[in-house]
Amino acid sequence: MRLAGKVALVTGAASGFGAGIAACLAREGAQVMIADLDGDGAARQAAEIAASHQAAAAGIAADVSADAEVKAMIDATVDRFGGLDILVNNAGVPQRMGPMLEVDEAQFDRIFAVNVKSIYLAAIHGVPALAGRGGGSIVNMASTAALRPRPGLTWYNASKGAVVTMTKSMAVELAPQKIRVNALCPVAGRTPMLKEFMGGEETEEIRQKFLAGIPLGRFSTPEDLGMATVYLASDEASFITGVCLEVDGGRCI
């Protein structure tokens, strides 16, 4: 119960890493708002967390690239639970592995809107709520793609590189308000995005190629990311800010 009394908002939490993060936060005592473009999925995940962990949880539909919807998401969290202490910017979209010149403008814009602009919008509307509680924790989802970029994912790599730089700059600027800002850099996991990172076809040969670059020999899991988020959001990490934590089984060594 390291997060007892805390209110958390996790974006992109109807499935994948976000669902695992939300479940771990709830298990440690946080009240959790689950936001996702899939509102029905967010509601189902909230109900499952509430039942499994006897925790207060709710779901909301939100497009994190749309200003009005991000504001509504933050406002709904504060109205429902009385404040905001932990903001997890997990929502993201992949780039299908392939030549960078074959990514059209619409896809490029979508990658940066969801992976980068969303953090800007969440800060605009979320920082005042965090500051109103005397401080808090922001955890952004970056990627090993920002640190050891793979060919064929150039624009996705770039979007996650922006997340790393934003995290460090936000950490310095928000420190006087007692708001800590950190990021997670996971290696690929068995989430709905994995097939896209593999070029649209998930075969055993391609999986083994990915795993060959991970010294610990497995993909990341939602639980891995969830427990790392719990640590960064907890008082145990009260002197940690501006860190981009590699949750990657040694991939970036």
C-alpha positions in Angstrom: 0.0 0.0 0.0 2.8 2.4 -0.9 0.4 4.6 -2.7 -2.5 4.7 -0.2 -4.4 8.0 -0.5 -2.9 8.9 -3.9 -4.9 9.5 -7.0 -3.5 8.3 -10.3 -4.4 8.9 -14.0 -3.1 6.5 -16.6 -3.6 7.1 -20.3 -3.8 4.3 -22.8 -4.7 2.0 -20.0 -7.5 -0.2 -21.5 -4.8 -2.7 -22.6 -1.1 -3.5 -22.8 1.4 -1.6 -20.6 -1.2 0.9 -19.5 -3.5 -1.8 -18.1 -0.6 -3.3 -16.2 0.5 0.0 -14.8 -3.0 0.9 -13.7 -3.4 -2.5 -12.0 -0.1 -2.2 -10.1 -0.9 1.3 -8.9 -4.3 0.2 -7.6 -2.8 -2.8 -5.9 -0.5 -0.4 -4.0 -3.5 1.6 -2.8 -4.0 4.3 -5.4 -7.3 5.4 -6.7 -7.1 5.1 -10.5 -8.7 6.8 -13.5 -8.2 4.8 -16.7 -8.3 6.8 -19.8 -8.2 5.4 -23.3 -9.5 6.1 -26.8 -11.5 2.9 -26.3 -13.9 4.2 -23.6 -15.7 0.8 -23.3 -12.3 -0.9 -22.8 -11.3 1.7 -20.2 -14.6 1.0 -18.3 -14.1 -2.8 -18.5 -10.5 -2.4 -17.2 -11.6 -0.2 -14.4 -14.3 -2.7 -13.3 -11.7 -5.5 -13.4 -9.3 -3.6 -11.3 -11.9 -2.6 -8.8 -13.0 -6.2 -8.4 -9.5 -7.7 -8.2 -7.9 -5.1 -5.9 -10.8 -3.7 -4.0 -9.7 -0.3 -5.3 -11.5 2.7 -6.4 -11.2 2.9 -10.2 -13.1 4.5 -13.1 -12.7 4.7 -16.9 -13.1 7.5 -19.3 -12.8 7.8 -23.1 -10.2 10.3 -24.2 -8.2 11.2 -27.3 -4.9 12.4 -25.7 -4.1 14.4 -28.8 -7.2 16.6 -28.5 -6.9 19.5 -26.1 -10.6 19.5 -25.0 -10.6 15.8 -24.3 -7.4 16.0 -22.2 -8.9 18.8 -20.2 -12.1 16.8 -19.7 -10.0 13.8 -18.6 -8.1 15.7 -16.0 -11.2 17.5 -14.7 -13.1 14.2 -14.5 -10.3 12.7 -12.4 -10.2 15.6 -10.0 -14.0 15.6 -9.7 -14.2 11.9 -9.1 -11.4 11.4 -6.7 -10.7 14.9 -5.3 -7.3 15.6 -6.8 -4.4 14.3 -8.8 -1.1 13.0 -7.5 0.3 10.7 -10.2 0.0 11.3 -14.0 1.2 8.5 -16.2 1.4 9.5 -19.9 1.4 6.0 -21.3 -0.8 6.3 -24.4 1.2 5.9 -27.7 1.0 4.6 -31.2 3.6 2.6 -33.1 5.1 2.9 -36.5 4.9 -0.2 -38.7 8.5 -1.3 -39.3 9.6 -0.2 -42.8 11.4 2.4 -44.9 11.1 5.9 -43.4 10.3 7.4 -46.8 7.2 5.2 -47.0 5.5 6.7 -43.9 2.9 9.2 -45.2 2.3 12.6 -43.6 -0.9 11.6 -41.9 0.8 8.7 -40.1 3.8 10.9 -39.1 1.5 13.5 -37.7 -0.4 10.8 -35.7 2.7 9.4 -34.2 3.8 12.8 -33.0 0.3 13.9 -31.9 -0.2 10.8 -29.7 3.4 10.2 -28.5 4.6 13.8 -28.0 1.8 16.4 -28.2 -0.2 14.4 -25.6 2.5 15.1 -23.0 2.3 18.8 -23.7 -1.5 18.8 -23.3 -1.4 16.7 -20.2 1.1 19.1 -18.7 -1.0 22.1 -19.6 -4.0 20.7 -17.8 -2.5 18.3 -15.3 0.3 20.4 -13.7 -2.1 22.8 -12.0 -3.9 19.8 -10.5 -0.7 18.3 -9.3 0.6 21.6 -7.9 -2.7 22.0 -6.1 -1.9 18.9 -4.0 1.5 20.3 -3.1 3.4 18.3 -5.8 3.3 14.9 -7.4 4.8 12.6 -9.9 4.6 12.5 -13.7 5.8 9.3 -15.5 6.2 9.5 -19.3 6.4 6.5 -21.5 9.5 6.7 -23.7 11.3 3.6 -25.2 14.5 1.9 -25.8 13.8 3.2 -29.4 15.0 6.6 -28.1 18.3 5.2 -26.8 19.2 2.4 -29.3 17.0 3.1 -32.3 16.3 0.3 -34.7 16.3 0.9 -38.5 12.8 1.0 -40.0 11.2 2.9 -37.1 12.8 6.3 -37.7 9.8 8.5 -36.9 8.7 6.4 -33.9 12.3 6.5 -32.6 12.3 10.3 -33.0 9.0 10.7 -31.1 10.4 8.7 -28.2 13.6 10.7 -28.3 11.4 13.8 -27.8 9.8 12.2 -24.8 13.3 11.7 -23.2 14.3 15.3 -23.7 10.9 16.6 -22.6 11.1 14.5 -19.4 14.5 15.9 -18.4 13.5 19.5 -19.2 10.1 19.2 -17.4 11.9 17.7 -14.4 14.0 20.8 -14.0 11.2 23.3 -14.7 8.7 21.7 -12.4 11.0 20.9 -9.5 10.2 24.1 -7.6 6.6 23.0 -7.5 7.6 19.6 -6.0 6.5 17.8 -9.2 8.9 15.0 -10.1 9.1 13.9 -13.8 10.6 10.6 -14.9 10.3 8.3 -17.9 10.3 4.6 -18.6 12.2 3.1 -21.5 10.8 -0.4 -22.1 12.0 -2.8 -24.7 9.3 -4.4 -26.9 6.6 -6.3 -25.0 3.8 -8.7 -25.9 1.3 -5.9 -26.4 -1.0 -5.0 -29.3 1.8 -2.8 -30.7 4.3 -5.7 -31.1 3.0 -6.9 -34.5 3.4 -3.4 -36.0 7.0 -3.2 -34.7 7.6 -6.5 -36.5 6.4 -5.1 -39.8 2.8 -6.4 -39.6 3.8 -10.0 -39.3 4.6 -11.7 -36.0 6.5 -14.9 -36.9 8.7 -17.1 -34.7 11.7 -16.1 -36.7 11.1 -12.4 -36.2 10.4 -12.9 -32.5 13.7 -14.7 -32.1 15.5 -11.9 -33.9 14.0 -9.4 -31.4 14.8 -11.6 -28.4 18.4 -12.0 -29.6 19.0 -8.4 -28.7 17.7 -8.7 -25.2 20.3 -10.2 -22.8 17.7 -11.5 -20.3 16.0 -13.3 -23.2 12.4 -12.2 -22.9 10.0 -9.4 -23.9 8.9 -6.9 -21.3 5.6 -7.4 -19.5 2.9 -5.0 -18.2 3.9 -6.1 -14.7 7.5 -5.0 -15.4 6.3 -1.5 -16.4 3.7 -1.4 -13.6 6.1 -2.0 -10.8 8.7 0.4 -12.2 5.9 3.0 -12.3 4.9 2.2 -8.7 8.5 2.9 -7.6 8.9 6.2 -9.5 5.5 7.4 -8.3 6.1 6.4 -4.6 7.8 8.3 -1.8 10.6 5.8 -2.1 11.7 7.8 -5.2 11.2 11.2 -3.6 14.7 12.3 -4.6 14.6 10.9 -8.2 13.6 13.2 -11.0 14.6 13.6 -14.7 15.5 9.9 -14.9 14.7 7.8 -18.0 14.6 4.3 -16.5 15.5 1.4 -18.9 13.1 -1.5 -18.3 14.7 -3.5 -21.0 16.3 -6.7 -19.9 19.7 -5.3 -20.8 18.8 -4.2 -24.3 20.5 -0.8 -24.1 23.8 -2.1 -22.6 
